[in-house]
Amino acid sequence: MAQADTQREPPFRGRATIRDIADLAGVSIATVSRVLNDRPDVAPETRENVLQVVREQGFSTNRGARGLSSGRTGMIGLTLPLVADAYFGPMLSGASEALYERDMRIVLAPTFHDHDREMSLLDRLMRGTTDGAILMLPEESADELRMLQRQGFPFVVVDPREAPPEGIACVAAMHASGAKQATEHLLELGHRRIGAIAGAQGWYATEERLLGFRAALAGAGILLDPELIVYSDWRIPQGTQAAEQLLSLPDPPTAIFGFNDNVAIGALHAAHARGLSVPDDLSVVGFDDTEPAKIVTPQLTSVRQPLAEMGRMGVSLLVRLIEGQRVDALRVELATKLVVRDSTAPPRA
Amino acid sequence: MAQADTQREPPFRGRATIRDIADLAGVSIATVSRVLNDRPDVAPETRENVLQVVREQGFSTNRGARGLSSGRTGMIGLTLPLVADAYFGPMLSGASEALYERDMRIVLAPTFHDHDREMSLLDRLMRGTTDGAILMLPEESADELRMLQRQGFPFVVVDPREAPPEGIACVAAMHASGAKQATEHLLELGHRRIGAIAGAQGWYATEERLLGFRAALAGAGILLDPELIVYSDWRIPQGTQAAEQLLSLPDPPTAIFGFNDNVAIGALHAAHARGLSVPDDLSVVGFDDTEPAKIVTPQLTSVRQPLAEMGRMGVSLLVRLIEGQRVDALRVELATKLVVRDSTAPPRA
DNA sequence: CTGTTAGCGCTTTCAG
DNA sequence: CTGAAAGCGCTAACAG
């Protein structure tokens, strides 16, 4: 009772609702809604008036409520294996920038490489909280993805783990051409025996990069010695180990091509441990061009993947999907580019 | 008309709603809601029955709708300057893990160091979409934070930029003690002239670390030469520059304490450029112990900040705030710890 | 223990 | 061009 007039003007009992704005502006909530959604059928004067009040009150619409009534929440889900990662970070960053520009929000769902978790997350993302999703390096098989698609939930895969399934929106980097460039760079420097620390077997990126590697070698008329390819799991220690193996060969390579920066850095470590100087005794090139490539000594020559751009592109595709626009290019491949730094040089002697 | 029975069994016209579940289970929606929210007042048998149907349908509740009616969305907002960053990444990761465990989702809002953006983001986060927020290294002044608080929106600051304001939930690391440890380590090694590359002036972390640095020096009976402290902006190039300055002194330091890993790495670069060997000619220690510290050569001795743990702790505080529980310790300081690696050694001669 | 009944804040026909 | 009214899916009293 003596609770006083909390019901009065501006500082509402919580946050202003569309109804408060309507009252203040002396119009109906329908009109406010129209203004808020940029509908054309509002008198300019009315619109200005409403916007005025909206600004005064610092009002912005409750997405949950909007979602309920319109089916569109303005939020999109994003799953990715890891958040604290030099590889996924930039992708996430690019996606979040693009989303921000569209005034959309992102519901983050790290899977920590757990397939079940990813599935259940996805499942939950779909339940009205989110208009669509971006799946980065998803754990799902092509079949699972297709099933998801059949449920009518819009999503796009960024950086597919397996070969991108037909009919599913997907953005990837040009792995093969990047690998080819890297290998050719080594070849031009005069290297003839080039070892490769490939990624995990069966991964799309691994297979494609292998293709590019082989193509470059073939182009130089070099017959690939199978001993010179060793698979890894993309991580530094495995890279070190793989490099050890390569360098222990009776006829060791003079250059090593790591299929990502991690394994290349691992190779750097291995060289260091053997007292080999990079690039004088051994050239090393990486792939991805993540932050660490610029930090290690010597700075790593690496193939740049446009990670942030991949994130942005994923958003762009997804938004079109959500809006029901025709998407002609369901599959987008972004160019990669070799960045030469200090870890490559002509072979000794 | 011939649209047929989309209204029938399982595969609903979209996704099952609570009403569908109720029908299928032969109970009211209120009962389903009770089961879903783990209310005690449901007969075990009924509960099991409902859960059965829920599982069958792969149902999960629409958070938007829940938010509308209960005022709780199960989502929390998180602002941070950068997502793709060795420092913020782990914090974010820790927070997202903790949130996941509580079956809550995180709405990500990177500010890219833009104050206005952060404010508007925050403002939007508050509008019913989110139950509370975690602000990592917020741009807001103490006053702004207090204003926010007055609006009744629960939030906690993780890693405050300024000295943490009274009465605001806040988690930080023990900067001073970490800095003291690092300096003492150098002192024990025999260094007497120790340069510091401080962070940005006025930052809480800078001031506190400076305190620890001074305390350690004082403890060893060393009078601090003001020339030996140079401020930076936490980034690598600035670190390099600051180190140049320090090393150009008539009587240069034999060790440099970088107030974060970036500037310490910058110092490594500067040493390298001068042909100084680390740690033989110059010892370097960093702060934060981010990923790059382990990657550079030589590996960096650094003070570990429990970044992921800070994120988790932030969530834990926030959840208590949201649930209206009493929070006795509004201010949490997490311990830091020196990790000795290869960049520190006794001074030459 | 369970069902009924109001809304939560917003969008969207459908009438003026 | 604008308002009235009907929900979106769910929770929360309030009765039984």
XYZ file of C-alpha atoms (C1' of nucleotides) in Angstrom:
730
model
C 0.000 0.000 0.000
C 2.505 2.599 1.134
C 4.598 0.725 -1.361
C 4.143 3.912 -3.305
C 3.876 4.483 -6.958
C 6.214 1.930 -8.463
C 3.661 1.817 -11.212
C 4.330 5.314 -12.421
C 6.554 6.708 -15.092
C 9.919 5.626 -16.502
C 11.739 3.469 -13.971
C 9.302 0.591 -14.305
C 8.904 -2.222 -11.909
C 11.557 -4.055 -13.785
C 12.299 -3.320 -17.319
C 9.957 -1.619 -19.716
C 7.831 -3.911 -21.827
C 6.354 -3.243 -25.180
C 3.168 -2.310 -23.396
C 4.898 0.382 -21.393
C 6.293 1.835 -24.562
C 2.879 1.728 -26.169
C 1.319 3.558 -23.250
C 4.026 6.152 -23.128
C 3.798 6.729 -26.848
C 0.052 6.692 -26.804
C -0.287 3.951 -29.374
C -1.141 0.264 -29.316
C 1.386 -2.423 -28.748
C 0.761 -3.652 -32.243
C 2.094 -0.401 -33.557
C 5.119 -0.533 -31.368
C 5.773 -4.022 -32.571
C 5.568 -2.830 -36.136
C 8.047 -0.082 -35.520
C 10.364 -2.438 -33.717
C 10.297 -4.803 -36.639
C 10.770 -2.167 -39.288
C 7.443 -2.811 -40.885
C 6.590 -0.354 -43.630
C 2.996 0.220 -42.653
C 3.505 2.849 -40.003
C 3.121 6.592 -40.400
C 6.521 8.254 -40.311
C 5.401 10.518 -37.546
C 4.092 7.666 -35.436
C 7.270 5.744 -36.040
C 9.461 8.612 -34.950
C 7.368 9.130 -31.893
C 7.616 5.511 -30.875
C 11.322 5.344 -31.554
C 11.733 8.375 -29.378
C 10.127 6.637 -26.435
C 12.044 3.458 -27.145
C 15.299 5.348 -26.957
C 14.311 7.220 -23.860
C 13.487 4.015 -22.092
C 16.434 2.157 -23.456
C 13.978 -0.476 -24.446
C 14.813 -3.519 -26.496
C 12.639 -6.475 -27.185
C 12.568 -9.636 -25.184
C 13.884 -12.278 -27.483
C 12.325 -15.120 -25.611
C 8.898 -13.673 -26.032
C 9.541 -12.842 -29.626
C 10.681 -16.357 -30.196
C 7.543 -17.716 -28.693
C 5.192 -15.787 -30.848
C 7.098 -15.482 -34.065
C 9.149 -18.609 -34.044
C 12.297 -16.552 -34.459
C 14.494 -15.913 -31.501
C 17.373 -14.097 -33.109
C 19.740 -16.517 -31.462
C 21.768 -19.172 -33.117
C 23.554 -22.073 -31.515
C 27.180 -22.815 -32.148
C 28.891 -26.046 -31.265
C 32.611 -26.521 -31.419
C 35.072 -28.915 -29.833
C 37.039 -26.382 -27.850
C 36.763 -22.745 -27.109
C 40.227 -22.064 -25.775
C 42.080 -22.959 -28.883
C 44.205 -21.116 -31.373
C 42.359 -22.812 -34.191
C 38.734 -22.587 -33.123
C 39.070 -19.268 -31.391
C 39.350 -17.225 -34.574
C 36.517 -19.131 -36.194
C 34.286 -18.453 -33.250
C 35.413 -14.885 -33.214
C 34.557 -14.400 -36.868
C 31.166 -15.977 -36.407
C 30.370 -13.877 -33.384
C 31.332 -10.694 -35.196
C 29.109 -11.532 -38.122
C 26.262 -12.398 -35.815
C 26.680 -9.211 -33.888
C 26.417 -7.195 -37.062
C 23.083 -8.843 -37.687
C 21.999 -8.138 -34.161
C 21.824 -11.823 -33.445
C 23.155 -13.575 -30.411
C 25.108 -16.740 -30.156
C 24.442 -19.563 -27.762
C 27.749 -21.241 -27.197
C 27.953 -24.968 -26.798
C 31.433 -26.437 -26.537
C 31.411 -30.191 -26.908
C 34.904 -30.929 -25.640
C 35.080 -33.574 -28.320
C 32.255 -35.535 -26.837
C 29.953 -36.891 -29.446
C 27.045 -37.641 -27.156
C 27.301 -34.259 -25.660
C 27.233 -32.660 -29.031
C 24.124 -34.545 -30.021
C 22.264 -33.670 -26.882
C 23.373 -30.090 -27.115
C 22.165 -29.852 -30.622
C 18.957 -31.379 -29.593
C 18.509 -28.782 -26.964
C 19.539 -25.953 -29.159
C 16.770 -26.871 -31.475
C 14.031 -26.516 -28.956
C 12.827 -23.094 -29.668
C 15.816 -21.409 -28.123
C 17.614 -21.008 -31.316
C 16.826 -20.340 -34.972
C 19.593 -22.465 -36.360
C 23.078 -23.651 -35.616
C 26.647 -23.604 -36.767
C 28.519 -26.819 -36.235
C 32.251 -26.449 -36.216
C 34.187 -29.594 -36.944
C 31.183 -31.654 -35.896
C 31.558 -35.127 -34.507
C 28.425 -36.243 -36.304
C 28.518 -38.705 -39.148
C 27.040 -37.739 -42.467
C 24.025 -39.852 -41.629
C 23.435 -38.106 -38.363
C 23.723 -34.776 -40.049
C 21.241 -35.771 -42.661
C 18.850 -36.910 -39.986
C 19.179 -33.580 -38.287
C 18.453 -31.877 -41.533
C 15.333 -33.902 -42.011
C 14.039 -32.544 -38.750
C 13.948 -29.208 -40.461
C 16.453 -27.463 -38.282
C 18.695 -25.099 -40.260
C 22.380 -25.550 -39.699
C 25.680 -25.228 -41.463
C 28.841 -27.179 -40.983
C 32.043 -25.211 -40.777
C 35.233 -27.176 -41.297
C 33.776 -30.639 -41.814
C 35.586 -33.530 -40.247
C 34.561 -35.960 -42.935
C 34.044 -35.263 -46.593
C 31.172 -32.816 -46.621
C 27.889 -34.637 -47.236
C 25.877 -33.755 -50.307
C 23.095 -31.310 -49.760
C 24.333 -29.980 -46.471
C 25.494 -26.415 -46.161
C 29.163 -26.454 -45.508
C 32.166 -24.174 -45.494
C 35.702 -25.456 -45.714
C 39.133 -24.268 -46.695
C 40.982 -25.289 -49.818
C 43.147 -27.855 -48.150
C 44.589 -29.421 -51.256
C 45.689 -26.226 -52.899
C 47.237 -24.978 -49.675
C 49.180 -28.172 -49.236
C 50.284 -27.991 -52.823
C 51.574 -24.456 -52.357
C 53.465 -25.403 -49.246
C 55.064 -28.372 -50.903
C 55.972 -26.418 -53.989
C 57.595 -23.805 -51.820
C 59.810 -26.486 -50.344
C 60.493 -27.910 -53.767
C 61.486 -24.533 -55.121
C 63.885 -24.126 -52.259
C 65.549 -27.250 -53.569
C 64.239 -29.881 -51.194
C 63.781 -33.295 -52.672
C 63.170 -35.452 -49.655
C 60.190 -33.984 -47.877
C 58.533 -35.650 -44.940
C 54.911 -35.092 -44.042
C 53.313 -35.226 -40.643
C 49.773 -35.834 -41.698
C 46.763 -35.266 -39.480
C 44.419 -37.899 -38.146
C 43.608 -40.579 -40.654
C 40.286 -40.396 -42.341
C 39.761 -36.730 -41.720
C 38.745 -34.675 -44.669
C 41.508 -32.169 -44.035
C 44.111 -34.897 -43.855
C 43.043 -36.549 -47.065
C 42.804 -33.337 -48.997
C 46.133 -32.030 -47.818
C 47.692 -35.335 -48.688
C 46.286 -34.949 -52.164
C 47.905 -31.561 -52.554
C 51.177 -32.830 -51.139
C 51.255 -35.719 -53.572
C 50.260 -33.554 -56.488
C 53.113 -31.147 -55.903
C 55.595 -33.963 -55.572
C 54.292 -35.599 -58.714
C 54.555 -32.271 -60.483
C 58.240 -32.199 -59.653
C 58.647 -35.728 -60.841
C 59.322 -37.074 -57.388
C 58.187 -40.507 -56.416
C 56.798 -40.389 -52.918
C 58.497 -42.639 -50.426
C 55.709 -43.970 -48.167
C 58.048 -43.876 -45.207
C 57.970 -40.127 -45.461
C 54.351 -39.872 -44.431
C 53.437 -40.380 -40.819
C 50.024 -39.731 -39.347
C 49.398 -37.842 -36.157
C 46.516 -36.528 -34.124
C 47.191 -32.849 -34.757
C 48.799 -32.185 -31.398
C 52.244 -30.949 -30.499
C 53.619 -34.016 -28.699
C 52.466 -36.236 -31.505
C 54.157 -33.903 -33.901
C 57.391 -34.202 -32.003
C 57.107 -37.932 -32.019
C 56.331 -38.096 -35.711
C 59.264 -35.829 -36.470
C 61.559 -38.064 -34.417
C 60.469 -40.945 -36.530
C 61.072 -39.077 -39.749
C 64.467 -37.813 -38.634
C 65.536 -41.293 -37.585
C 65.091 -42.620 -41.068
C 68.286 -43.889 -42.710
C 67.826 -41.192 -45.289
C 66.023 -38.470 -43.346
C 64.081 -35.674 -45.027
C 65.578 -32.215 -45.330
C 62.185 -30.644 -44.866
C 59.044 -31.497 -42.965
C 55.557 -30.430 -43.827
C 53.320 -30.497 -40.762
C 49.645 -30.705 -41.598
C 48.832 -28.189 -38.924
C 50.808 -25.720 -36.868
C 50.767 -27.904 -33.806
C 52.560 -30.812 -35.373
C 54.924 -28.445 -37.155
C 55.765 -26.884 -33.816
C 56.254 -30.381 -32.502
C 58.747 -30.899 -35.305
C 60.506 -27.700 -34.293
C 60.845 -29.122 -30.807
C 62.193 -32.396 -32.138
C 64.760 -30.587 -34.244
C 65.776 -28.461 -31.297
C 66.197 -31.555 -29.161
C 68.506 -33.094 -31.747
C 70.528 -29.963 -32.024
C 69.320 -29.423 -35.553
C 68.993 -25.821 -36.562
C 65.849 -24.709 -38.321
C 65.874 -23.715 -41.122
C 69.559 -24.426 -41.781
C 69.523 -28.137 -41.097
C 65.824 -28.692 -41.513
C 62.989 -26.724 -43.022
C 59.577 -26.904 -41.437
C 56.251 -25.684 -42.706
C 52.939 -25.737 -40.926
C 49.313 -25.363 -41.838
C 46.555 -23.108 -40.465
C 48.719 -20.145 -39.605
C 47.400 -19.834 -36.107
C 48.799 -17.432 -33.567
C 51.518 -19.765 -32.272
C 53.093 -19.851 -35.728
C 54.087 -16.229 -35.238
C 55.329 -16.755 -31.726
C 57.691 -19.672 -32.017
C 61.338 -19.304 -32.880
C 61.992 -19.414 -35.712
C 58.681 -18.057 -36.867
C 56.860 -20.697 -38.770
C 56.177 -20.685 -42.468
C 52.591 -21.821 -42.663
C 49.561 -22.094 -44.911
C 46.974 -19.598 -43.824
C 43.448 -20.767 -43.419
C 40.982 -17.885 -43.277
C 39.562 -19.061 -39.989
C 37.640 -15.972 -38.974
C 36.328 -15.674 -42.475
C 35.104 -19.242 -42.330
C 33.131 -18.372 -39.249
C 31.661 -15.324 -40.912
C 30.808 -17.258 -44.006
C 29.098 -19.903 -41.929
C 26.902 -17.245 -40.405
C 26.132 -15.791 -43.768
C 25.002 -19.149 -45.114
C 23.034 -19.935 -42.012
C 21.174 -16.660 -42.052
C 20.135 -17.263 -45.610
C 19.010 -20.747 -44.717
C 16.987 -19.457 -41.816
C 15.364 -16.812 -43.913
C 14.421 -19.430 -46.399
C 16.360 -17.773 -49.175
C 17.615 -19.843 -52.003
C 21.171 -20.816 -51.364
C 22.779 -21.808 -54.616
C 26.193 -22.540 -53.272
C 25.594 -24.876 -50.391
C 29.266 -25.664 -50.422
C 31.780 -22.938 -49.980
C 35.518 -23.392 -50.149
C 37.729 -20.556 -49.028
C 41.186 -19.980 -50.431
C 44.311 -20.740 -48.441
C 47.615 -18.969 -48.876
C 51.177 -19.716 -47.999
C 52.823 -17.326 -45.563
C 56.584 -17.589 -45.714
C 58.470 -16.876 -42.513
C 61.732 -18.045 -41.057
C 61.427 -21.792 -40.780
C 62.157 -22.626 -44.393
C 65.355 -22.311 -46.402
C 67.279 -24.207 -49.048
C 68.637 -27.555 -47.855
C 72.202 -27.596 -46.596
C 74.737 -28.346 -49.253
C -7.808 -30.348 -45.848
C -6.160 -33.327 -47.447
C -3.256 -31.989 -45.467
C -3.937 -35.133 -43.505
C -3.442 -35.911 -39.902
C -0.383 -33.935 -38.991
C -2.048 -33.661 -35.642
C -1.605 -37.291 -34.764
C 1.004 -39.286 -32.918
C 4.766 -38.867 -32.375
C 6.340 -37.042 -35.275
C 4.562 -33.796 -34.456
C 4.111 -30.871 -36.713
C 7.381 -29.499 -35.444
C 8.715 -30.471 -32.180
C 6.682 -31.911 -29.346
C 5.400 -29.392 -26.839
C 4.604 -29.943 -23.237
C 1.000 -30.361 -24.272
C 1.840 -33.215 -26.601
C 3.681 -34.937 -23.823
C 0.761 -34.406 -21.490
C -1.652 -35.920 -23.973
C 0.556 -38.874 -24.699
C 1.080 -39.522 -21.026
C -2.537 -38.956 -20.215
C -1.913 -36.275 -17.631
C -2.233 -32.508 -17.511
C 0.466 -30.182 -18.661
C 0.857 -28.973 -15.126
C 1.944 -32.418 -14.117
C 4.409 -32.643 -16.944
C 5.795 -29.291 -15.931
C 6.207 -30.559 -12.393
C 8.076 -33.607 -13.539
C 10.266 -31.550 -15.821
C 11.163 -29.261 -12.973
C 11.825 -32.009 -10.479
C 9.059 -30.938 -8.176
C 8.490 -33.320 -5.295
C 4.722 -33.367 -5.445
C 4.267 -35.990 -8.132
C 3.461 -39.655 -7.619
C 6.492 -41.758 -8.467
C 4.471 -43.778 -10.893
C 3.136 -40.728 -12.692
C 6.590 -39.280 -12.824
C 8.065 -42.379 -14.349
C 5.297 -42.533 -16.877
C 5.823 -38.961 -17.931
C 9.569 -39.329 -18.100
C 9.068 -42.326 -20.286
C 7.120 -40.297 -22.810
C 9.566 -37.437 -22.558
C 12.400 -39.757 -23.447
C 10.493 -41.375 -26.244
C 9.790 -38.031 -27.803
C 13.209 -36.669 -27.126
C 11.425 -33.740 -25.604
C 13.099 -30.918 -23.807
C 11.569 -27.720 -22.660
C 11.533 -24.508 -24.597
C 13.679 -22.137 -22.634
C 12.185 -19.082 -24.151
C 8.745 -20.015 -23.000
C 10.002 -21.032 -19.639
C 11.738 -17.728 -19.302
C 8.596 -15.884 -20.130
C 6.476 -17.506 -17.516
C 8.947 -18.169 -14.762
C 11.340 -15.338 -15.241
C 14.200 -17.799 -15.495
C 15.635 -18.684 -18.843
C 18.490 -20.922 -17.871
C 20.779 -18.790 -19.966
C 23.420 -16.432 -18.795
C 25.201 -13.770 -20.763
C 28.943 -13.507 -20.893
C 30.837 -10.499 -22.136
C 34.543 -10.503 -22.755
C 36.910 -8.414 -24.835
C 38.106 -11.164 -27.130
C 37.213 -14.717 -27.782
C 40.222 -15.812 -29.775
C 42.755 -15.200 -27.118
C 45.102 -17.319 -25.079
C 44.092 -15.454 -21.958
C 40.322 -15.198 -22.260
C 39.873 -18.508 -23.997
C 40.539 -20.620 -20.910
C 38.351 -18.392 -18.764
C 35.513 -18.753 -21.193
C 36.139 -22.428 -21.408
C 35.990 -22.851 -17.661
C 32.796 -20.860 -17.439
C 31.153 -22.804 -20.209
C 32.057 -26.097 -18.603
C 30.590 -25.034 -15.301
C 27.461 -23.784 -16.981
C 27.061 -26.973 -18.928
C 27.191 -28.966 -15.742
C 24.301 -26.932 -14.453
C 22.442 -27.435 -17.694
C 22.601 -23.750 -18.400
C 23.503 -22.122 -21.669
C 25.751 -19.243 -22.346
C 24.980 -16.320 -24.588
C 28.279 -15.066 -25.833
C 28.882 -11.376 -26.306
C 32.401 -10.373 -27.299
C 32.929 -6.644 -26.978
C 36.161 -6.323 -28.931
C 37.199 -3.780 -26.355
C 34.415 -1.441 -27.263
C 32.890 0.158 -24.256
C 29.693 1.297 -25.904
C 29.209 -2.056 -27.384
C 29.619 -3.694 -24.043
C 27.044 -1.444 -22.456
C 24.503 -2.006 -25.169
C 25.166 -5.696 -25.147
C 24.678 -5.853 -21.456
C 21.546 -3.911 -21.813
C 20.246 -6.381 -24.290
C 21.329 -9.354 -22.321
C 19.212 -8.137 -19.505
C 16.033 -8.071 -21.450
C 14.579 -11.316 -20.373
C 16.910 -13.365 -22.489
C 19.277 -14.054 -19.724
C 19.157 -14.679 -15.984
C 22.392 -12.944 -15.208
C 25.789 -12.205 -16.664
C 29.473 -12.729 -16.261
C 31.593 -9.766 -17.203
C 35.158 -10.612 -17.976
C 37.578 -7.737 -17.689
C 34.713 -5.289 -18.126
C 35.231 -1.868 -19.593
C 32.683 -0.399 -17.209
C 33.664 1.971 -14.483
C 32.798 1.153 -10.911
C 29.959 3.634 -11.121
C 28.501 2.049 -14.179
C 28.706 -1.328 -12.565
C 26.950 -0.081 -9.515
C 24.222 1.405 -11.653
C 23.776 -1.897 -13.347
C 23.514 -3.564 -10.016
C 20.841 -1.166 -8.920
C 18.752 -2.291 -11.832
C 18.575 -5.620 -10.111
C 20.357 -7.633 -12.729
C 22.646 -10.277 -11.216
C 26.171 -10.306 -12.537
C 29.673 -11.077 -11.474
C 32.903 -9.534 -12.619
C 35.725 -11.885 -13.443
C 39.167 -10.338 -13.604
C 38.305 -6.709 -12.827
C 40.101 -4.051 -14.763
C 39.960 -1.555 -11.953
C 40.114 -2.247 -8.267
C 37.008 -4.330 -7.612
C 34.192 -2.107 -6.372
C 32.734 -2.779 -2.951
C 29.610 -4.840 -2.903
C 29.984 -6.266 -6.363
C 30.609 -9.953 -6.868
C 34.036 -10.355 -8.239
C 36.662 -13.007 -8.849
C 40.289 -12.163 -9.347
C 43.692 -13.784 -9.076
C 46.239 -13.041 -6.399
C 48.334 -10.758 -8.503
C 50.552 -9.424 -5.784
C 51.543 -12.745 -4.360
C 52.239 -14.138 -7.815
C 54.434 -11.191 -8.675
C 56.208 -11.564 -5.397
C 56.929 -15.219 -6.075
C 58.246 -14.469 -9.517
C 60.519 -11.740 -8.255
C 61.770 -13.851 -5.381
C 62.579 -16.610 -7.811
C 64.768 -14.198 -9.746
C 66.290 -12.936 -6.540
C 67.113 -16.437 -5.384
C 68.806 -17.078 -8.666
C 71.079 -14.199 -7.758
C 69.660 -11.394 -9.841
C 69.932 -7.962 -8.324
C 69.016 -5.713 -11.177
C 65.593 -6.761 -12.293
C 63.595 -4.863 -14.853
C 59.819 -4.958 -14.995
C 57.610 -4.570 -18.002
C 54.448 -3.543 -16.243
C 50.995 -3.700 -17.808
C 48.792 -0.790 -18.662
C 48.856 1.937 -16.056
C 45.935 2.135 -13.726
C 44.841 -1.432 -14.193
C 44.199 -3.387 -11.086
C 46.445 -6.205 -12.247
C 49.278 -3.814 -12.970
C 49.091 -2.086 -9.629
C 48.855 -5.286 -7.658
C 51.681 -6.968 -9.481
C 53.774 -3.898 -8.991
C 53.064 -4.163 -5.296
C 54.306 -7.735 -5.214
C 57.342 -6.856 -7.270
C 58.282 -4.040 -4.923
C 57.613 -6.112 -1.848
C 59.973 -8.840 -2.982
C 62.677 -6.340 -3.833
C 62.251 -4.614 -0.516
C 62.440 -7.972 1.202
C 65.843 -8.487 -0.361
C 66.929 -5.054 0.683
C 67.042 -3.743 -2.836
C 66.176 -0.195 -3.584
C 64.114 -0.071 -6.733
C 65.551 1.984 -9.535
C 62.548 3.696 -11.187
C 64.196 3.350 -14.564
C 63.716 -0.348 -14.265
C 59.966 -0.146 -14.531
C 58.402 0.527 -17.890
C 54.708 0.321 -18.638
C 53.223 -1.416 -21.621
C 49.847 -2.341 -22.999
C 50.163 -6.096 -22.487
C 50.965 -6.885 -26.094
C 53.964 -8.510 -27.673
C 55.325 -5.613 -29.744
C 55.065 -3.299 -26.769
C 56.900 -5.895 -24.755
C 59.683 -5.962 -27.277
C 59.880 -2.211 -27.235
C 59.900 -2.010 -23.463
C 62.620 -4.641 -23.292
C 64.706 -2.670 -25.791
C 64.430 0.289 -23.535
C 65.432 -1.692 -20.487
C 68.350 -3.347 -22.249
C 69.604 -0.018 -23.513
C 70.051 1.298 -20.026
C 73.662 2.148 -19.071
C 73.372 -0.507 -16.444
C 70.890 -2.953 -17.946
C 69.014 -5.511 -15.894
C 70.070 -9.142 -15.867
C 66.494 -10.269 -15.625
C 63.168 -9.013 -16.859
C 59.814 -9.665 -15.297
C 57.036 -9.257 -17.834
C 53.668 -8.609 -16.279
C 52.011 -10.958 -18.700
C 53.200 -13.633 -21.098
C 52.829 -11.408 -24.106
C 55.243 -8.770 -22.958
C 57.589 -11.457 -21.680
C 57.550 -13.039 -25.099
C 58.191 -9.617 -26.528
C 61.242 -9.455 -24.283
C 62.347 -12.828 -25.605
C 62.160 -11.393 -29.099
C 64.143 -8.346 -28.096
C 66.837 -10.494 -26.538
C 66.962 -12.664 -29.616
C 67.337 -9.621 -31.819
C 70.281 -8.431 -29.757
C 71.903 -11.796 -29.880
C 71.378 -12.220 -26.175
C 70.820 -15.769 -25.080
C 67.968 -16.514 -22.711
C 68.438 -17.552 -19.961
C 72.232 -17.318 -20.079
C 72.532 -13.622 -20.781
C 69.113 -12.613 -19.630
C 66.417 -14.232 -17.533
C 62.789 -13.614 -18.402
C 59.677 -14.438 -16.475
C 56.102 -13.949 -17.556
C 52.713 -13.862 -15.922
C 49.485 -15.745 -16.678
C 51.042 -18.950 -17.925
C 49.002 -19.045 -21.076
C 49.548 -21.557 -23.827
C 52.211 -19.567 -25.667
C 54.451 -19.734 -22.599
C 54.870 -23.429 -23.250
C 55.420 -23.023 -26.939
C 58.140 -20.423 -27.173
C 61.820 -21.246 -27.060
C 63.037 -21.257 -24.434
C 59.896 -22.196 -22.618
C 58.834 -19.386 -20.409
C 58.922 -19.367 -16.640
C 55.615 -17.808 -15.735
C 53.166 -17.197 -12.927
C 50.119 -19.325 -13.441
C 46.749 -17.736 -13.133
C 43.997 -20.299 -12.747
C 42.077 -18.904 -15.693
C 39.628 -21.711 -16.247
C 39.021 -21.892 -12.556
C 38.249 -18.210 -12.476
C 35.599 -18.771 -15.091
C 34.126 -21.637 -13.127
C 34.164 -19.645 -9.945
C 32.416 -16.794 -11.667
C 29.641 -19.129 -12.670
C 29.391 -20.521 -9.237
C 28.985 -17.075 -7.700
C 26.555 -16.001 -10.344
C 24.346 -19.001 -9.893
C 24.129 -18.319 -6.211
C 23.300 -14.717 -6.887
C 20.582 -15.696 -9.305
C 19.107 -18.153 -6.902
C 19.034 -15.478 -4.294
C 21.260 -17.433 -1.962
C 23.303 -15.583 0.525
C 26.768 -15.049 -0.827
C 29.094 -14.300 2.030
C 32.223 -13.972 -0.006
C 31.351 -11.564 -2.742
C 35.035 -11.235 -3.453
C 37.036 -14.254 -4.368
C 40.768 -14.273 -4.956
C 42.317 -17.334 -6.471
C 45.892 -18.346 -5.813
C 48.613 -17.945 -8.389
C 51.685 -20.104 -8.628
C 55.072 -19.808 -10.218
C 55.870 -22.348 -12.893
C 59.578 -22.556 -13.514
C 60.672 -23.449 -17.018
C 63.692 -22.659 -19.128
C 63.816 -18.912 -19.374
C 65.350 -18.237 -16.009
C 68.843 -18.983 -14.675
C 71.486 -17.353 -12.486
C 72.986 -14.208 -13.960
C 76.189 -14.581 -15.925
C 79.301 -14.168 -13.834
C -1.091 -35.706 -5.640
C -3.317 -33.556 -9.889
C -5.963 -30.467 -12.954
C -7.599 -25.566 -14.099
C -6.562 -21.204 -15.100
C -4.088 -17.106 -15.742
C -0.793 -14.796 -17.763
C 4.793 -13.852 -19.094
C 6.028 -10.187 -23.668
C 5.611 -10.328 -28.134
C 3.906 -11.051 -33.157
C 0.210 -11.487 -36.140
C -4.074 -11.948 -38.416
C -8.216 -9.500 -38.976
C -11.061 -5.554 -38.766
C -11.651 -1.005 -39.041
C -2.277 3.298 -41.194
C -3.791 1.489 -36.525
C -6.041 -1.262 -32.810
C -8.118 -5.601 -30.789
C -7.486 -10.110 -29.820
C -5.632 -14.649 -30.128
C -2.168 -17.326 -28.963
C 3.305 -19.129 -28.911
C 4.982 -23.009 -24.676
C 5.499 -22.889 -20.223
C 5.083 -22.043 -14.987
C 2.575 -20.935 -10.912
C -0.947 -20.194 -7.848
C -5.297 -22.117 -6.534
C -8.588 -25.444 -6.043
C -9.906 -29.944 -5.514
